mmCIF file of C-alpha atoms in Angstrom:
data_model
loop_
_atom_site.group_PDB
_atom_site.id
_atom_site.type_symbol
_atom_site.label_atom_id
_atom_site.label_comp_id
_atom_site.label_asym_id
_atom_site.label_seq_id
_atom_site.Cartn_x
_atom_site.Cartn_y
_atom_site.Cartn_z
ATOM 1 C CA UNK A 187 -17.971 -5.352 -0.381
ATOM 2 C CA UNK A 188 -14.812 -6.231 -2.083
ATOM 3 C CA UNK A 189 -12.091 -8.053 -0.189
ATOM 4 C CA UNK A 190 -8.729 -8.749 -1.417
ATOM 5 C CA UNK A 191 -6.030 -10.631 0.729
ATOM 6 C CA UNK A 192 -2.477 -11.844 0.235
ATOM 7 C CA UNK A 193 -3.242 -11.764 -3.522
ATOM 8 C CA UNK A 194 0.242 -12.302 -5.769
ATOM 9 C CA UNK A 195 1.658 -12.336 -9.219
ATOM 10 C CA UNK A 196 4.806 -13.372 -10.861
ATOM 11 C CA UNK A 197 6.218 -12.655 -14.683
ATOM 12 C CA UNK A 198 9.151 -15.011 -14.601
ATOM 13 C CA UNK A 199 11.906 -14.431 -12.140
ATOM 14 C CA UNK A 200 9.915 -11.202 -10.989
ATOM 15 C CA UNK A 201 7.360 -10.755 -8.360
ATOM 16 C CA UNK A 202 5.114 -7.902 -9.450
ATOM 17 C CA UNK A 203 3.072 -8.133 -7.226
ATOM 18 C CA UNK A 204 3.316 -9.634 -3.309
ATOM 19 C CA UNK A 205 0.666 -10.393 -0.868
ATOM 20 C CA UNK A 206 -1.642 -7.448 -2.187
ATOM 21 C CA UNK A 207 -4.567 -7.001 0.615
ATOM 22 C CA UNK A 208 -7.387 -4.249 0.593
ATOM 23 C CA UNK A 209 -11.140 -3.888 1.056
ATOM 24 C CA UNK A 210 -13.650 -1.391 -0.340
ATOM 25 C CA UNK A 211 -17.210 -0.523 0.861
ATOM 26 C CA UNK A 212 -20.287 -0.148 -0.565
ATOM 27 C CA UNK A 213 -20.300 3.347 -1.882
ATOM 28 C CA UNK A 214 -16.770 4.328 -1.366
ATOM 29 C CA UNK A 215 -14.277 4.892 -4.627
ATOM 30 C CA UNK A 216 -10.849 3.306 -3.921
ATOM 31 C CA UNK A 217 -7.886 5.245 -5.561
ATOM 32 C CA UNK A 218 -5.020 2.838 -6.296
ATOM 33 C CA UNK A 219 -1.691 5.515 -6.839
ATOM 34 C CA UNK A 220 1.848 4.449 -8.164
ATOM 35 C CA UNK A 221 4.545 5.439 -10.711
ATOM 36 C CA UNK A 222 4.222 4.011 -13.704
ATOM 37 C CA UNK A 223 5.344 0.279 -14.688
ATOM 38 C CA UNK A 224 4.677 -0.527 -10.275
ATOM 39 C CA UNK A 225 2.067 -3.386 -11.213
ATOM 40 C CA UNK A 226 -1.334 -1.521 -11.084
ATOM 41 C CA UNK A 227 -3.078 -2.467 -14.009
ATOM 42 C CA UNK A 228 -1.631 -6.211 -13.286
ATOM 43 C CA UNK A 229 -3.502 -5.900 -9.933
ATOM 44 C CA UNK A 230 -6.975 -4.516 -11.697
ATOM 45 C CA UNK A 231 -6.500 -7.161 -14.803
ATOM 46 C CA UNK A 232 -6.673 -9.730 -11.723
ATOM 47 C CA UNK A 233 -9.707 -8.023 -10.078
ATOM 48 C CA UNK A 234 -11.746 -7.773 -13.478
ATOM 49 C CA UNK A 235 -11.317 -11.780 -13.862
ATOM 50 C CA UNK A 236 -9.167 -10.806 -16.991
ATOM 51 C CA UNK A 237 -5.911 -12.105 -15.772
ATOM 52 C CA UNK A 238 -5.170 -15.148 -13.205
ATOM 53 C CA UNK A 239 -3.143 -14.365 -9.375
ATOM 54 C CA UNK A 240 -0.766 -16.929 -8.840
ATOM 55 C CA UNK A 241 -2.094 -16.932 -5.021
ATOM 56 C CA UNK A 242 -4.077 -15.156 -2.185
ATOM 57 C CA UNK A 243 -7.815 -14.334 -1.812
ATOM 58 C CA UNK A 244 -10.344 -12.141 -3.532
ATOM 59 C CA UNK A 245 -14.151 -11.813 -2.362
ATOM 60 C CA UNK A 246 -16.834 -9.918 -4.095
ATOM 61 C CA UNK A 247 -20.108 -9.134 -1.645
ATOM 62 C CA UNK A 248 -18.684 -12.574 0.286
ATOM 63 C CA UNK A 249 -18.836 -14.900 -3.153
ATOM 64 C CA UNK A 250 -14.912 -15.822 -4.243
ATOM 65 C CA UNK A 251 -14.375 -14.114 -7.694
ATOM 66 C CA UNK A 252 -10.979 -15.750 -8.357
ATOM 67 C CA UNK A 253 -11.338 -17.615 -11.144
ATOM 68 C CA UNK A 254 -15.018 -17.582 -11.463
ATOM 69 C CA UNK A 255 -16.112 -15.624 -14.333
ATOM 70 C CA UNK A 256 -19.686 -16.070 -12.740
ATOM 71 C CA UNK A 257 -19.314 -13.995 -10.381
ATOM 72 C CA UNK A 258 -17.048 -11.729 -12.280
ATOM 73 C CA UNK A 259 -19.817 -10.899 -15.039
ATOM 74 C CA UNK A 260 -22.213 -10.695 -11.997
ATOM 75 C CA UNK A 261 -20.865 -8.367 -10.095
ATOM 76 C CA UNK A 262 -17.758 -6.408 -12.412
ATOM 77 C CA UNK A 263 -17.873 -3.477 -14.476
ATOM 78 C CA UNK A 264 -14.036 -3.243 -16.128
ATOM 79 C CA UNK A 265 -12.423 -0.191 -18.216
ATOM 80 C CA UNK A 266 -9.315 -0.856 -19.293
ATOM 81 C CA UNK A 267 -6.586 2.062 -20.793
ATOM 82 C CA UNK A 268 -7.302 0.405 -24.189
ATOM 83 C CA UNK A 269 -10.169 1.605 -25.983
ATOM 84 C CA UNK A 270 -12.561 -1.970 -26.404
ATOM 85 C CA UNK A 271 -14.976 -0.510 -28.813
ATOM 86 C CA UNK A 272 -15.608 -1.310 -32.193
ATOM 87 C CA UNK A 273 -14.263 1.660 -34.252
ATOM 88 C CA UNK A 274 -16.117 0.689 -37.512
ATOM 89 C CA UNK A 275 -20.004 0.482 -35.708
ATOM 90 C CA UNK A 276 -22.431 2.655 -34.394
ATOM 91 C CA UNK A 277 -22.288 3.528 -30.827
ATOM 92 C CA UNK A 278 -25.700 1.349 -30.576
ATOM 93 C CA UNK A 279 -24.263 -1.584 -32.349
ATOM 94 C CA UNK A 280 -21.557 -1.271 -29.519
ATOM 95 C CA UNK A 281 -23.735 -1.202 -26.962
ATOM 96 C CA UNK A 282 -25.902 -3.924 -28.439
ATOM 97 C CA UNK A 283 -22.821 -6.050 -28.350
ATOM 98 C CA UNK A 284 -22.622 -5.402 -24.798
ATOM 99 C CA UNK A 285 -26.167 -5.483 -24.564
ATOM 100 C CA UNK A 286 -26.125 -9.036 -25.951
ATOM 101 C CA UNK A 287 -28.535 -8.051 -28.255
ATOM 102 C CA UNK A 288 -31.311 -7.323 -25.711
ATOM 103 C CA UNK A 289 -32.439 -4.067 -27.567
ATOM 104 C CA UNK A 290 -35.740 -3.613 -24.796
ATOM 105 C CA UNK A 291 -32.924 -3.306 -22.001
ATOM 106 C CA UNK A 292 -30.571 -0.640 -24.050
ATOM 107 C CA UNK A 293 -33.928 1.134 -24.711
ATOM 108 C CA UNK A 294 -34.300 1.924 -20.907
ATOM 109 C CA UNK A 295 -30.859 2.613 -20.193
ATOM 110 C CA UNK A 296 -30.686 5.024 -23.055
ATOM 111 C CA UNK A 297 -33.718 6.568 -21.174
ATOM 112 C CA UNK A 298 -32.415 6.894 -17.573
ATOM 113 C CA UNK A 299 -29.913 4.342 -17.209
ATOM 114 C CA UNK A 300 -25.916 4.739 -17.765
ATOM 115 C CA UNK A 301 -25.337 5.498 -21.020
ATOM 116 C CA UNK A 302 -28.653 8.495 -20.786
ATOM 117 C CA UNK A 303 -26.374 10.073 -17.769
ATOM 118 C CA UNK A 304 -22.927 9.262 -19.425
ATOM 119 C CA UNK A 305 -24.503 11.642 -22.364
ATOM 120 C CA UNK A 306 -24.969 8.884 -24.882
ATOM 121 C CA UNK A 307 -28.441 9.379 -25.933
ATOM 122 C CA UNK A 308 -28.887 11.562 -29.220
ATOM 123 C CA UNK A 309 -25.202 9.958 -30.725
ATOM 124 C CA UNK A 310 -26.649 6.249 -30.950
ATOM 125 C CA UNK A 311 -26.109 6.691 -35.228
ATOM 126 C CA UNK A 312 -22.949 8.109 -35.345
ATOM 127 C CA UNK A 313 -19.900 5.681 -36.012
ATOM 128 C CA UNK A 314 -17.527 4.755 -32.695
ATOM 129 C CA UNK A 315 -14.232 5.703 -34.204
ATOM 130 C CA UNK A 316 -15.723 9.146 -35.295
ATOM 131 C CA UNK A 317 -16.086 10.201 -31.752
ATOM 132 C CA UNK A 318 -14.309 12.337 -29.485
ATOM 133 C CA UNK A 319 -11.727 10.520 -27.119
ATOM 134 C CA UNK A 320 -14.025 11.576 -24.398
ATOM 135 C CA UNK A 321 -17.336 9.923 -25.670
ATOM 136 C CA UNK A 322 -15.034 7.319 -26.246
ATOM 137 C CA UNK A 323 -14.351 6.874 -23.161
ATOM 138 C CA UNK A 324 -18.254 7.618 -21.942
ATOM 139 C CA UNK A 325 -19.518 4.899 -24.522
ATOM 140 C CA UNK A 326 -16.683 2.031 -22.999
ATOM 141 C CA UNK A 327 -18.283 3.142 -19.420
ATOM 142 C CA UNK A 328 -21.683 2.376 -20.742
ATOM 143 C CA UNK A 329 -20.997 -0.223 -22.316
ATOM 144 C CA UNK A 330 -19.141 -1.686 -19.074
ATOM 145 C CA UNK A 331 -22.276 -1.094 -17.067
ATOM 146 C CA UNK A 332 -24.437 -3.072 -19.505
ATOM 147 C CA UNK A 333 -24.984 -5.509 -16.621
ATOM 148 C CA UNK A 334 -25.386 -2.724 -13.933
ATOM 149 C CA UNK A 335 -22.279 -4.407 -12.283
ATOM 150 C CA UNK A 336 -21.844 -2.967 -8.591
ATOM 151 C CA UNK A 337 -18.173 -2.866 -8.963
ATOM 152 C CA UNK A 338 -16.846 -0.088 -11.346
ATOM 153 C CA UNK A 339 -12.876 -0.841 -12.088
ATOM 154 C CA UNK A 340 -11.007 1.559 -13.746
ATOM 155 C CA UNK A 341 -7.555 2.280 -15.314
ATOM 156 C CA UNK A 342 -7.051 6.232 -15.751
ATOM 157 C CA UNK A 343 -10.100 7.217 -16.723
ATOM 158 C CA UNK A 344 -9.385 10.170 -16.825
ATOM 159 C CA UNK A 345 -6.119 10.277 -19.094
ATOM 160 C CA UNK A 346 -6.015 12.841 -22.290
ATOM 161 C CA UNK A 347 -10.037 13.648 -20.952
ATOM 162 C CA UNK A 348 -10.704 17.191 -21.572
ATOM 163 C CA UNK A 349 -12.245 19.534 -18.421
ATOM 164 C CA UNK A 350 -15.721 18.436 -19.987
ATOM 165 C CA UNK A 351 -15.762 14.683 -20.127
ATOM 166 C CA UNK A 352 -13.589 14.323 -16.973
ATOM 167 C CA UNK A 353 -16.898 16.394 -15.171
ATOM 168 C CA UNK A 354 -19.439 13.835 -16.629
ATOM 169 C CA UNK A 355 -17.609 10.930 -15.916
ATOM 170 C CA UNK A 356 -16.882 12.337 -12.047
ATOM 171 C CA UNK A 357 -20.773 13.382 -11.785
ATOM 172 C CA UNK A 358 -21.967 9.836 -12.694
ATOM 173 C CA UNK A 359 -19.540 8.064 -10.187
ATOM 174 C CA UNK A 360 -21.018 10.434 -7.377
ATOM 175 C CA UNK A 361 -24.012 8.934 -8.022
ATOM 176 C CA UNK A 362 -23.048 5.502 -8.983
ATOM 177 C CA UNK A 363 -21.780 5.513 -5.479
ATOM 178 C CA UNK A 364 -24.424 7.230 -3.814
ATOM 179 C CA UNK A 365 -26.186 3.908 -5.362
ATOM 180 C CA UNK A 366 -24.346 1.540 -2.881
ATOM 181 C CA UNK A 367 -21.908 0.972 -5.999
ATOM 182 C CA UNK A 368 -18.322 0.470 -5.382
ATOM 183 C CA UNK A 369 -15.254 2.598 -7.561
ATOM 184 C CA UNK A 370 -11.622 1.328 -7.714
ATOM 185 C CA UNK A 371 -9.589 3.044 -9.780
ATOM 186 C CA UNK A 372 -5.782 4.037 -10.675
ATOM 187 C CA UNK A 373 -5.150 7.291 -11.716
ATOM 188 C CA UNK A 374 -2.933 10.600 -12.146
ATOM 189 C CA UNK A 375 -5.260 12.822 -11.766
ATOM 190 C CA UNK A 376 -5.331 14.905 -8.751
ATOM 191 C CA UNK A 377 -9.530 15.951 -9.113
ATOM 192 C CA UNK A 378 -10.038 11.802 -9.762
ATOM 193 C CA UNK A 379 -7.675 11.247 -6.455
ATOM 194 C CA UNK A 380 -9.422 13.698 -3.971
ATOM 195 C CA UNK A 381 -12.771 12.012 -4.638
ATOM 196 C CA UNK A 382 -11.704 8.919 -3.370
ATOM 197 C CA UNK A 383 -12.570 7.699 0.560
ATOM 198 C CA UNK A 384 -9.476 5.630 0.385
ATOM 199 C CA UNK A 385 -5.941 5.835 -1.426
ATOM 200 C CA UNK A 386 -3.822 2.810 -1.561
ATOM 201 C CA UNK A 387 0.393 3.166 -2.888
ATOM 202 C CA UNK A 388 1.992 0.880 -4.851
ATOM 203 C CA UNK A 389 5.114 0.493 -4.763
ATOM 204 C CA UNK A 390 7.743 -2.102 -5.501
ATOM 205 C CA UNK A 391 4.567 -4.457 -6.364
ATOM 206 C CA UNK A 392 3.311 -3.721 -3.013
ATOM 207 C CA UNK A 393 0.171 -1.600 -1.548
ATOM 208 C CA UNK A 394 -0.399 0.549 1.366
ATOM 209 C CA UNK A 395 -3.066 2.683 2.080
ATOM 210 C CA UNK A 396 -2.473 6.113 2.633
ATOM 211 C CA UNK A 397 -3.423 7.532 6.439
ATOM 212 C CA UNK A 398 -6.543 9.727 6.103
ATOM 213 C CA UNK A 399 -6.119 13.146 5.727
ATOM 214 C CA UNK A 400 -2.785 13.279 3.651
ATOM 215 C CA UNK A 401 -2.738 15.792 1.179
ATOM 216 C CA UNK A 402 -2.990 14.782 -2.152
ATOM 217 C CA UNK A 403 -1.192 16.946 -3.550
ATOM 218 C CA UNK A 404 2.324 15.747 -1.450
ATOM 219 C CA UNK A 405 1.525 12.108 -2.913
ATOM 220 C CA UNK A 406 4.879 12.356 -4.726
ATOM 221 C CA UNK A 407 6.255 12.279 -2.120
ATOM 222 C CA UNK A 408 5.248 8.226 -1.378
ATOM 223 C CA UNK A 409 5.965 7.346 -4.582
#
């Protein structure tokens, strides 16, 4: 279960974020909704461990993951907008980064694991920064899940995705889920948005979650 309470950020004189609370389930995906520049990719840089709150509380399956990168790396899979890969290596050597080297472990998942459902296997030779943006974005999942995190946090994973790739990516969250794994993610995309159990707003640095049964296709309208 993830918990997040009263959690807050400043940049200067601004507040971008103020007393940010929400929880997730196991197996739910939490859709996090906002114009542009409103402070959600501060909030997930805070949840992934990658950037420090200046206050409130943040629980991961009851263990407090602020500032502990222990129970970050135990328990957080992170992709960010920005591709992380290695353009210049294979999409194994990527992996294996992520891997840490343990070449037995990639083995299995590129078997049955993640990066066997993300569509990896077969394109372990071919070089990172030859790929399509959407096994680009399929590989930087994998390679996320290298430690089978049960939180999956996401910025737009879906953005510039053709039909195709945005399909994969969808079916292997359904059952990433149906795995007692836990989704939060922001996103545009209407097909990303419906999947999720529960939509939060953010707005003016702060977050409400939308009432149940809103269509998501009004959600301009709360921005």
């Amino acid at each position: 279960m993830v918990e997040a309470a009263g959690i807050h950020k400043r940049y200067k004189n601004k507040e971008v974020l103020q007393d940010i609370s929400f929880q997730a389930e196991a197996g739910e995906c939490v859709g996090i909704v906002g114009e542009n520049g409103c402070g959600k990719t501060t909030l997930l840089s805070i949840l992934a461990g990658t950037l420090k709150a200046d206050g409130g509380s943040l629980t991961y399956f009851g263990q407090s993951a602020l500032g502990s990168r222990k129970v970050i790396k135990e328990h957080v899979a992170y992709v960010p907008q920005e591709n992380p890969l290695m353009e210049e290596l294979s999409v194994r050597d990527n992996l294996l980064l992520w891997y840490q080297g343990d070449r037995a472990r990639l083995s299995r998942d590129l078997k049955d694991g993640p990066a066997a459902i993300l569509g990896l296997s077969g394109h372990e030779k071919e070089t990172a920064g030859k790929l399509s943006g959407g096994m680009k974005k399929r590989l930087s999942i994998a390679c996320a899940l290298a430690d089978h995190g049960r939180i999956l946090i996401m910025d737009e994973p879906g953005a510039a995705l053709d039909l195709l790739c945005k399909e994969v990516i969808r079916t292997y969250l359904d059952k990433y889920r149906s795995e007692g794994g836990i989704v939060v993610l922001t996103s545009h995309d209407l097909m990303e948005i419906k999947m999720c159990s529960r939509i939060y707003v953010m707005k003016g640095g702060t977050l409400k979650e939308l009432e149940q049964g809103f269509p998501v296709e009004r959600l301009s309208e709360r921005l």
